[in-house]
CSV table of C-alpha atoms in Angstrom, one decimal:
chain,number,residue,atom,x,y,z
A,407,UNK,CA,-22.7,22.6,-0.2
A,408,UNK,CA,-22.2,24.9,2.5
A,409,UNK,CA,-18.9,26.8,2.0
A,410,UNK,CA,-17.8,26.5,5.5
A,411,UNK,CA,-15.4,23.4,5.9
A,412,UNK,CA,-16.5,21.4,9.1
A,413,UNK,CA,-14.1,19.0,9.7
A,414,UNK,CA,-16.1,16.9,12.0
A,415,UNK,CA,-18.7,16.6,9.3
A,416,UNK,CA,-15.8,15.1,6.8
A,417,UNK,CA,-14.7,12.5,9.5
A,418,UNK,CA,-18.2,11.5,10.4
A,419,UNK,CA,-18.9,10.9,6.6
A,420,UNK,CA,-15.8,8.9,6.1
A,421,UNK,CA,-16.4,6.8,9.5
A,422,UNK,CA,-19.6,6.1,8.4
A,423,UNK,CA,-18.5,4.7,4.9
A,424,UNK,CA,-16.0,2.5,7.1
A,425,UNK,CA,-12.9,4.4,6.3
A,426,UNK,CA,-9.7,3.8,7.8
A,427,UNK,CA,-8.2,7.5,6.6
A,428,UNK,CA,-8.8,11.1,5.7
A,429,UNK,CA,-6.0,12.8,3.7
A,430,UNK,CA,-6.1,16.8,2.9
A,431,UNK,CA,-3.5,17.7,0.4
A,432,UNK,CA,-3.6,21.2,-2.0
A,433,UNK,CA,-5.4,20.8,-5.2
A,434,UNK,CA,-7.5,17.6,-4.2
A,435,UNK,CA,-11.0,17.0,-2.5
A,436,UNK,CA,-10.5,14.9,0.8
A,437,UNK,CA,-9.4,11.4,0.5
A,438,UNK,CA,-10.2,8.7,2.2
A,439,UNK,CA,-8.9,5.2,2.0
A,440,UNK,CA,-11.3,2.1,2.2
A,441,UNK,CA,-10.5,-1.4,2.5
A,442,UNK,CA,-6.9,-0.6,1.8
A,443,UNK,CA,-7.7,1.8,-1.6
A,444,UNK,CA,-7.5,5.5,-1.6
A,445,UNK,CA,-10.8,7.5,-3.3
A,446,UNK,CA,-12.6,10.8,-3.3
A,447,UNK,CA,-15.3,12.7,-1.5
A,448,UNK,CA,-16.6,13.9,-4.9
A,449,UNK,CA,-19.3,15.9,-3.0
A,450,UNK,CA,-16.4,18.3,-1.6
A,451,UNK,CA,-14.1,20.7,-4.0
A,452,UNK,CA,-10.5,20.5,-4.4
A,453,UNK,CA,-8.9,22.0,-1.3
A,454,UNK,CA,-6.8,25.1,-1.5
A,455,UNK,CA,-3.9,26.0,1.2
A,456,UNK,CA,-5.9,28.1,3.0
A,457,UNK,CA,-8.6,25.8,3.4
A,458,UNK,CA,-6.3,22.9,4.9
A,459,UNK,CA,-5.1,25.7,7.3
A,460,UNK,CA,-8.7,26.4,8.4
A,461,UNK,CA,-8.5,22.6,8.9
A,462,UNK,CA,-5.5,22.6,11.0
A,463,UNK,CA,-7.1,25.3,12.8
A,464,UNK,CA,-10.1,23.1,14.1
A,465,UNK,CA,-8.1,20.3,15.2
A,466,UNK,CA,-4.7,21.8,16.7
A,467,UNK,CA,-4.3,22.9,19.7
A,468,UNK,CA,-2.0,26.0,20.4
A,469,UNK,CA,1.1,24.1,21.2
A,470,UNK,CA,1.1,21.8,17.8
A,471,UNK,CA,0.0,25.2,16.0
A,472,UNK,CA,3.1,26.4,17.1
A,473,UNK,CA,5.0,23.6,16.2
A,474,UNK,CA,3.5,23.8,12.7
A,475,UNK,CA,4.1,27.1,12.2
A,476,UNK,CA,7.6,26.2,13.0
A,477,UNK,CA,7.8,24.1,9.6
A,478,UNK,CA,8.2,21.2,11.6
A,479,UNK,CA,5.8,18.2,11.1
A,480,UNK,CA,2.9,17.8,14.1
A,481,UNK,CA,1.3,14.1,15.5
A,482,UNK,CA,-1.4,14.6,17.8
A,483,UNK,CA,-5.2,13.0,18.6
A,484,UNK,CA,-8.3,15.1,17.8
A,485,UNK,CA,-11.7,13.9,19.2
A,486,UNK,CA,-14.9,14.9,16.9
A,487,UNK,CA,-17.6,16.4,18.3
A,488,UNK,CA,-19.3,13.2,18.1
A,489,UNK,CA,-17.0,11.6,20.1
A,490,UNK,CA,-14.6,9.8,18.0
A,491,UNK,CA,-10.9,9.5,18.4
A,492,UNK,CA,-8.1,10.2,15.3
A,493,UNK,CA,-4.8,10.0,15.0
A,494,UNK,CA,-3.5,13.2,13.0
A,495,UNK,CA,-0.3,14.1,11.5
A,496,UNK,CA,0.1,17.9,9.9
A,497,UNK,CA,3.1,17.8,7.3
A,498,UNK,CA,4.2,20.0,4.7
A,499,UNK,CA,5.0,19.1,1.2
A,500,UNK,CA,6.1,21.4,-2.0
A,501,UNK,CA,5.8,24.3,0.8
A,502,UNK,CA,1.7,23.5,1.4
A,503,UNK,CA,0.7,21.9,4.7
A,504,UNK,CA,-1.0,18.7,4.2
A,505,UNK,CA,-3.0,16.5,6.8
A,506,UNK,CA,-3.3,12.7,7.3
A,507,UNK,CA,-5.8,11.3,10.2
A,508,UNK,CA,-6.3,8.2,11.0
A,509,UNK,CA,-9.7,7.1,12.4
A,510,UNK,CA,-9.7,5.2,15.4
A,511,UNK,CA,-11.9,3.1,17.3
A,512,UNK,CA,-13.4,4.4,20.8
A,513,UNK,CA,-13.7,0.9,22.1
A,514,UNK,CA,-10.9,-1.1,22.3
A,515,UNK,CA,-11.2,-4.4,20.7
A,516,UNK,CA,-10.4,-8.0,22.3
A,517,UNK,CA,-7.7,-10.3,20.6
A,518,UNK,CA,-10.5,-12.5,19.7
A,519,UNK,CA,-12.5,-10.0,18.0
A,520,UNK,CA,-9.3,-8.9,16.0
A,521,UNK,CA,-8.7,-12.5,15.4
A,522,UNK,CA,-5.5,-12.5,16.9
A,523,UNK,CA,-3.4,-15.9,17.3
A,524,UNK,CA,-3.7,-17.2,20.4
A,525,UNK,CA,-0.7,-17.5,21.5
A,526,UNK,CA,-0.2,-13.5,21.3
A,527,UNK,CA,-2.6,-13.0,24.4
A,528,UNK,CA,0.0,-15.6,26.3
A,529,UNK,CA,2.9,-13.3,25.2
A,530,UNK,CA,0.8,-10.3,26.5
A,531,UNK,CA,0.9,-12.1,29.8
A,532,UNK,CA,4.8,-12.5,30.2
A,533,UNK,CA,6.1,-11.3,33.5
A,534,UNK,CA,9.4,-10.1,31.5
A,535,UNK,CA,10.6,-9.4,28.5
A,536,UNK,CA,10.5,-7.9,25.1
A,537,UNK,CA,7.2,-8.3,22.6
A,538,UNK,CA,7.5,-6.4,19.2
A,539,UNK,CA,4.6,-5.9,16.8
A,540,UNK,CA,6.0,-5.0,13.6
A,541,UNK,CA,4.8,-4.3,10.0
A,542,UNK,CA,4.2,-1.1,7.2
A,543,UNK,CA,2.2,2.0,8.2
A,544,UNK,CA,-1.5,1.1,8.3
A,545,UNK,CA,-1.4,-2.5,9.3
A,546,UNK,CA,-3.0,-2.2,12.5
A,547,UNK,CA,0.2,-2.5,14.8
A,548,UNK,CA,-1.2,0.1,17.1
A,549,UNK,CA,-4.5,-1.8,17.1
A,550,UNK,CA,-3.4,-5.2,17.9
A,551,UNK,CA,-1.0,-4.0,20.8
A,552,UNK,CA,-4.0,-1.8,22.1
A,553,UNK,CA,-5.6,-5.2,22.3
A,554,UNK,CA,-2.5,-6.9,24.2
A,555,UNK,CA,-2.6,-4.1,27.1
A,556,UNK,CA,-6.2,-4.2,27.1
A,557,UNK,CA,-5.6,-8.0,27.9
A,558,UNK,CA,-3.0,-7.6,30.6
A,559,UNK,CA,-5.2,-4.7,32.1
A,560,UNK,CA,-8.2,-7.4,32.2
A,561,UNK,CA,-6.5,-10.6,33.6
A,562,UNK,CA,-3.6,-9.3,35.5
A,563,UNK,CA,-2.9,-7.1,38.5
A,564,UNK,CA,-0.3,-4.8,37.2
A,565,UNK,CA,1.1,-1.3,37.1
A,566,UNK,CA,1.4,-0.6,33.0
A,567,UNK,CA,2.7,2.3,31.3
A,568,UNK,CA,2.0,3.6,27.8
A,569,UNK,CA,4.4,6.3,26.0
A,570,UNK,CA,2.8,7.1,22.8
A,571,UNK,CA,3.0,9.8,20.0
A,572,UNK,CA,0.1,10.4,20.2
A,573,UNK,CA,-2.2,8.5,22.3
A,574,UNK,CA,-4.6,6.4,20.6
A,575,UNK,CA,-6.9,4.3,22.3
A,576,UNK,CA,-7.6,5.6,26.1
A,577,UNK,CA,-7.5,2.7,28.1
A,578,UNK,CA,-9.4,2.6,31.6
A,579,UNK,CA,-8.3,1.1,35.1
A,580,UNK,CA,-9.6,-2.6,35.3
A,581,UNK,CA,-7.7,-5.2,36.9
A,582,UNK,CA,-4.5,-3.1,36.3
A,583,UNK,CA,-3.7,0.2,36.9
A,584,UNK,CA,-2.7,2.1,33.9
A,585,UNK,CA,-1.0,5.6,33.2
A,586,UNK,CA,-1.1,7.2,29.6
A,587,UNK,CA,1.9,8.9,28.6
A,588,UNK,CA,2.1,11.5,25.6
A,589,UNK,CA,4.9,12.7,23.7
A,590,UNK,CA,5.4,16.6,23.4
A,591,UNK,CA,2.3,16.8,26.4
A,592,UNK,CA,3.2,14.8,28.8
A,593,UNK,CA,7.2,14.1,28.5
A,594,UNK,CA,9.8,15.3,25.8
A,595,UNK,CA,10.5,12.0,24.3
A,596,UNK,CA,10.2,8.1,23.8
A,597,UNK,CA,13.7,7.8,25.5
A,598,UNK,CA,13.4,10.5,27.8
A,599,UNK,CA,10.0,8.9,29.2
A,600,UNK,CA,11.4,5.4,29.4
A,601,UNK,CA,14.3,6.2,31.3
A,602,UNK,CA,11.8,7.9,33.9
A,603,UNK,CA,9.4,5.0,33.5
A,604,UNK,CA,11.9,2.7,35.3
A,605,UNK,CA,11.6,5.0,38.2
A,606,UNK,CA,8.1,4.7,38.2
A,607,UNK,CA,7.3,1.2,39.2
A,608,UNK,CA,5.8,-0.4,36.3
A,609,UNK,CA,5.2,-4.0,35.3
A,610,UNK,CA,4.5,-3.6,31.6
A,611,UNK,CA,5.7,-0.5,29.5
A,612,UNK,CA,4.0,0.1,26.1
A,613,UNK,CA,6.3,1.7,23.5
A,614,UNK,CA,4.8,3.8,20.9
A,615,UNK,CA,7.4,3.2,18.5
A,616,UNK,CA,11.2,2.2,18.9
A,617,UNK,CA,12.3,5.2,16.4
A,618,UNK,CA,16.3,5.7,17.6
A,619,UNK,CA,19.1,4.0,19.1
A,620,UNK,CA,18.3,5.7,22.1
A,621,UNK,CA,14.7,4.5,22.6
A,622,UNK,CA,15.8,0.9,21.3
A,623,UNK,CA,18.6,1.1,24.1
A,624,UNK,CA,16.4,2.1,26.6
A,625,UNK,CA,13.2,-0.7,25.4
A,626,UNK,CA,15.7,-3.3,26.0
A,627,UNK,CA,17.2,-2.4,29.2
A,628,UNK,CA,13.8,-2.3,30.6
A,629,UNK,CA,13.0,-5.5,29.4
A,630,UNK,CA,16.3,-6.8,31.0
A,631,UNK,CA,15.3,-5.4,34.4
A,632,UNK,CA,12.6,-7.3,34.6
A,633,UNK,CA,9.9,-5.7,32.9
A,634,UNK,CA,7.6,-6.5,30.1
A,635,UNK,CA,8.0,-4.0,27.1
A,636,UNK,CA,5.9,-3.9,24.2
A,637,UNK,CA,6.9,-1.9,21.1
A,638,UNK,CA,6.2,-1.6,17.4
A,639,UNK,CA,8.7,-0.9,14.4
A,640,UNK,CA,7.9,-0.3,10.8
A,641,UNK,CA,9.9,-3.7,9.7
A,642,UNK,CA,8.4,-7.0,7.9
A,643,UNK,CA,9.4,-10.1,9.2
A,644,UNK,CA,11.2,-11.1,12.4
A,645,UNK,CA,14.7,-11.6,10.6
A,646,UNK,CA,14.6,-7.8,9.3
A,647,UNK,CA,13.4,-6.6,12.4
A,648,UNK,CA,16.4,-8.0,14.3
A,649,UNK,CA,19.0,-7.0,12.2
A,650,UNK,CA,17.5,-3.7,11.8
A,651,UNK,CA,17.8,-3.1,15.9
A,652,UNK,CA,21.1,-4.6,15.9
A,653,UNK,CA,22.2,-2.6,12.8
A,654,UNK,CA,21.6,0.9,14.8
A,655,UNK,CA,24.5,0.2,18.0
A,656,UNK,CA,28.0,1.0,17.0
A,657,UNK,CA,29.6,-2.1,15.7
A,658,UNK,CA,31.5,-2.6,19.1
A,659,UNK,CA,28.3,-2.8,20.9
A,660,UNK,CA,26.2,-5.0,18.2
A,661,UNK,CA,27.7,-8.3,20.3
A,662,UNK,CA,26.0,-7.2,23.2
A,663,UNK,CA,22.9,-6.3,21.9
A,664,UNK,CA,22.5,-9.6,20.6
A,665,UNK,CA,23.3,-11.0,23.6
A,666,UNK,CA,20.8,-9.0,25.3
A,667,UNK,CA,18.0,-9.9,22.8
A,668,UNK,CA,19.2,-13.6,22.5
A,669,UNK,CA,18.6,-13.2,26.8
A,670,UNK,CA,15.4,-11.1,26.3
A,671,UNK,CA,13.4,-11.1,23.2
A,672,UNK,CA,10.0,-12.8,24.2
A,673,UNK,CA,8.5,-12.7,20.6
A,674,UNK,CA,8.5,-10.8,17.1
A,675,UNK,CA,5.1,-10.7,15.5
A,676,UNK,CA,5.0,-9.2,11.7
A,677,UNK,CA,1.5,-8.1,10.0
A,678,UNK,CA,-0.2,-7.0,7.1
A,679,UNK,CA,-3.4,-6.1,6.3
A,680,UNK,CA,-4.9,-7.7,3.2
A,681,UNK,CA,-8.0,-7.4,1.0
A,682,UNK,CA,-11.1,-10.3,2.0
A,683,UNK,CA,-12.3,-12.2,-0.8
A,684,UNK,CA,-15.7,-10.2,-0.8
A,685,UNK,CA,-14.0,-6.7,-1.1
A,686,UNK,CA,-15.8,-5.9,1.7
A,687,UNK,CA,-12.9,-5.2,3.8
A,688,UNK,CA,-9.3,-6.4,5.2
A,689,UNK,CA,-7.8,-9.1,7.2
A,690,UNK,CA,-4.7,-9.5,8.9
A,691,UNK,CA,-1.9,-11.9,8.2
A,692,UNK,CA,1.0,-13.1,10.6
A,693,UNK,CA,4.1,-14.0,10.9
A,694,UNK,CA,4.9,-15.2,14.3
A,695,UNK,CA,8.2,-15.8,15.9
A,696,UNK,CA,8.6,-17.3,19.4
A,697,UNK,CA,11.9,-17.3,21.1
A,698,UNK,CA,13.4,-20.7,21.9
A,699,UNK,CA,16.7,-22.1,22.5
A,700,UNK,CA,17.2,-22.4,18.8
A,701,UNK,CA,16.6,-19.1,17.8
A,702,UNK,CA,18.6,-17.6,21.0
A,703,UNK,CA,21.5,-19.3,19.6
A,704,UNK,CA,20.7,-17.8,16.2
A,705,UNK,CA,20.6,-14.3,17.5
A,706,UNK,CA,23.6,-14.6,19.7
A,707,UNK,CA,26.1,-16.8,17.2
A,708,UNK,CA,24.9,-13.8,14.4
A,709,UNK,CA,23.2,-16.3,12.4
A,710,UNK,CA,19.8,-14.2,12.1
A,711,UNK,CA,19.5,-15.5,8.4
A,712,UNK,CA,18.4,-19.0,9.9
A,713,UNK,CA,15.3,-17.9,11.9
A,714,UNK,CA,12.9,-18.2,9.1
A,715,UNK,CA,13.5,-21.9,8.8
A,716,UNK,CA,12.5,-22.0,12.6
A,717,UNK,CA,9.5,-20.1,11.9
A,718,UNK,CA,8.4,-22.4,9.5
A,719,UNK,CA,8.5,-25.3,11.7
A,720,UNK,CA,7.6,-24.0,15.0
A,721,UNK,CA,3.8,-25.1,14.8
A,722,UNK,CA,3.6,-26.7,18.5
A,723,UNK,CA,5.3,-23.2,19.7
A,724,UNK,CA,2.7,-21.3,18.2
A,725,UNK,CA,4.7,-20.1,15.1
A,726,UNK,CA,3.9,-19.3,11.8
A,727,UNK,CA,5.5,-17.8,8.4
A,728,UNK,CA,3.3,-15.3,6.5
A,729,UNK,CA,3.6,-17.9,3.4
A,730,UNK,CA,1.8,-20.2,5.8
A,731,UNK,CA,-0.7,-17.7,7.1
A,732,UNK,CA,-1.6,-16.9,4.0
A,733,UNK,CA,-2.1,-20.2,2.8
A,734,UNK,CA,-4.4,-20.8,5.8
A,735,UNK,CA,-6.5,-17.6,4.8
A,736,UNK,CA,-6.5,-18.7,1.1
A,737,UNK,CA,-8.1,-22.3,2.3
A,738,UNK,CA,-10.7,-20.8,4.5
A,739,UNK,CA,-11.9,-18.7,1.8
A,740,UNK,CA,-11.2,-15.3,4.0
A,741,UNK,CA,-8.9,-14.1,0.9
A,742,UNK,CA,-8.5,-15.5,-2.7
A,743,UNK,CA,-5.4,-17.3,-3.8
A,744,UNK,CA,-4.6,-14.3,-6.4
A,745,UNK,CA,-4.5,-12.2,-3.3
A,746,UNK,CA,-2.5,-14.7,-1.1
A,747,UNK,CA,-0.1,-15.0,-4.6
A,748,UNK,CA,0.4,-10.9,-4.5
A,749,UNK,CA,1.3,-10.8,-0.9
A,750,UNK,CA,3.4,-13.9,0.0
A,751,UNK,CA,7.3,-14.1,0.1
A,752,UNK,CA,7.9,-17.3,-1.8
A,753,UNK,CA,5.2,-18.3,-4.2
A,754,UNK,CA,6.4,-21.9,-3.8
A,755,UNK,CA,6.4,-22.2,-0.5
A,756,UNK,CA,2.6,-20.6,-0.1
A,757,UNK,CA,1.5,-23.0,-3.2
A,758,UNK,CA,3.2,-25.6,-0.8
A,759,UNK,CA,1.4,-24.7,2.1
A,760,UNK,CA,-2.0,-24.6,0.0
A,761,UNK,CA,-1.8,-28.2,-0.2
A,762,UNK,CA,-1.0,-29.3,3.4
A,763,UNK,CA,-4.0,-29.7,5.9
A,764,UNK,CA,-5.2,-26.6,8.2
C-alpha cells in the first residue's frame, strides 16, 4: 500500500464496510467497530505516534491543534473529501495520542426510519418541558435526538436552537428556523450557551449533553420557563437518570430539584443497541417513561425506586420497560432469545413478557 496516510481513504473504506466508528491508537492498525464488535483493518500497518499525529494534522483545525498540543482532549467534527461528516475525539493515553471517530449519516433519519416508538414523536412536539434520551456511549442517542429535532423542524413553526460539542447533524430551515451552536467555536460551554439561549427567543432547545451541575440546572430552568428542552445523559433507565440529576444538586437544593422535575419532566427514554438475529446490524431497544400524575408524585416524594413498576403497567401511555421491549423484539424474530437474556434487567420478567401477547 501507499506509505502516505490518507484519512479520507480509511474513513471511506470503513463507511463502505458499514462501520460505526474508527479508532487510531499506537501499536495497532486502524480499528473499526462493525455491528458492535471491533475489527482490525489488516491492510494497514500498526500505527506509530508520528502516524497518528499525521492523522491529527489532516483533520484538526488550528484551534483544535492548539487544544491538543496543550495536553487536553479535543472534540470536533471532520468532513471527508467525499462529503461525509464524522465526530472526532482526540485524547491521550500512556503519553501517546489516540483518536476515536464516529461516522455520521449526512441525511437525518426520520423517526419511522429509526423505528422509534410513536410516542417519541409526540414528546418532540410538546410545547414545553424536559425530554431526556439516555443510554451508554454509542447507543444512538444523538441520532435519535436529531430525528426528533427534525420532526419538530418539519411539523412545527418554531425557533430551534441546538448546543452541541461538536455539531453532528446539520439541519436546514424547514417549517422551523434552526440555529446550531458549537462548543469552543460559537460559544464557550453548555451552561453559558443555555443561559444565552434564554435571550434568543427559542421555542425548542437541544442540549447535546447534560454534563455537570451548571448545565443540568440551566436546562431544568429553561424547561421551567416555557421552553421544550431535549438533552442526553449517560445513564441507564429512568430511575437511575433521575437519581443522577438529583444527586448533582447540593443536599439543601435536592427538594427543589425534585419539585422542578415533578412539574416539568415530560419523559425519559433510555435506549441500547442490540445485535440483530441475522448478524447484519443492530436494533435499538427502549425503556420509555412518560411522566404522569403517579410518577410526578413519586419524584416529588423521593420514591423514585417505585417508578419501574409504573413503567411496566403504563402501556396505554406509551410506556414500556426494557425487558418488555426486548421481549417484543424477540417475538418478532428481530433478536434472538439468547441476546435478549444477555441484555435484560430481570431474566424472569423478560421470560414472562415473552409469553404474553404482543
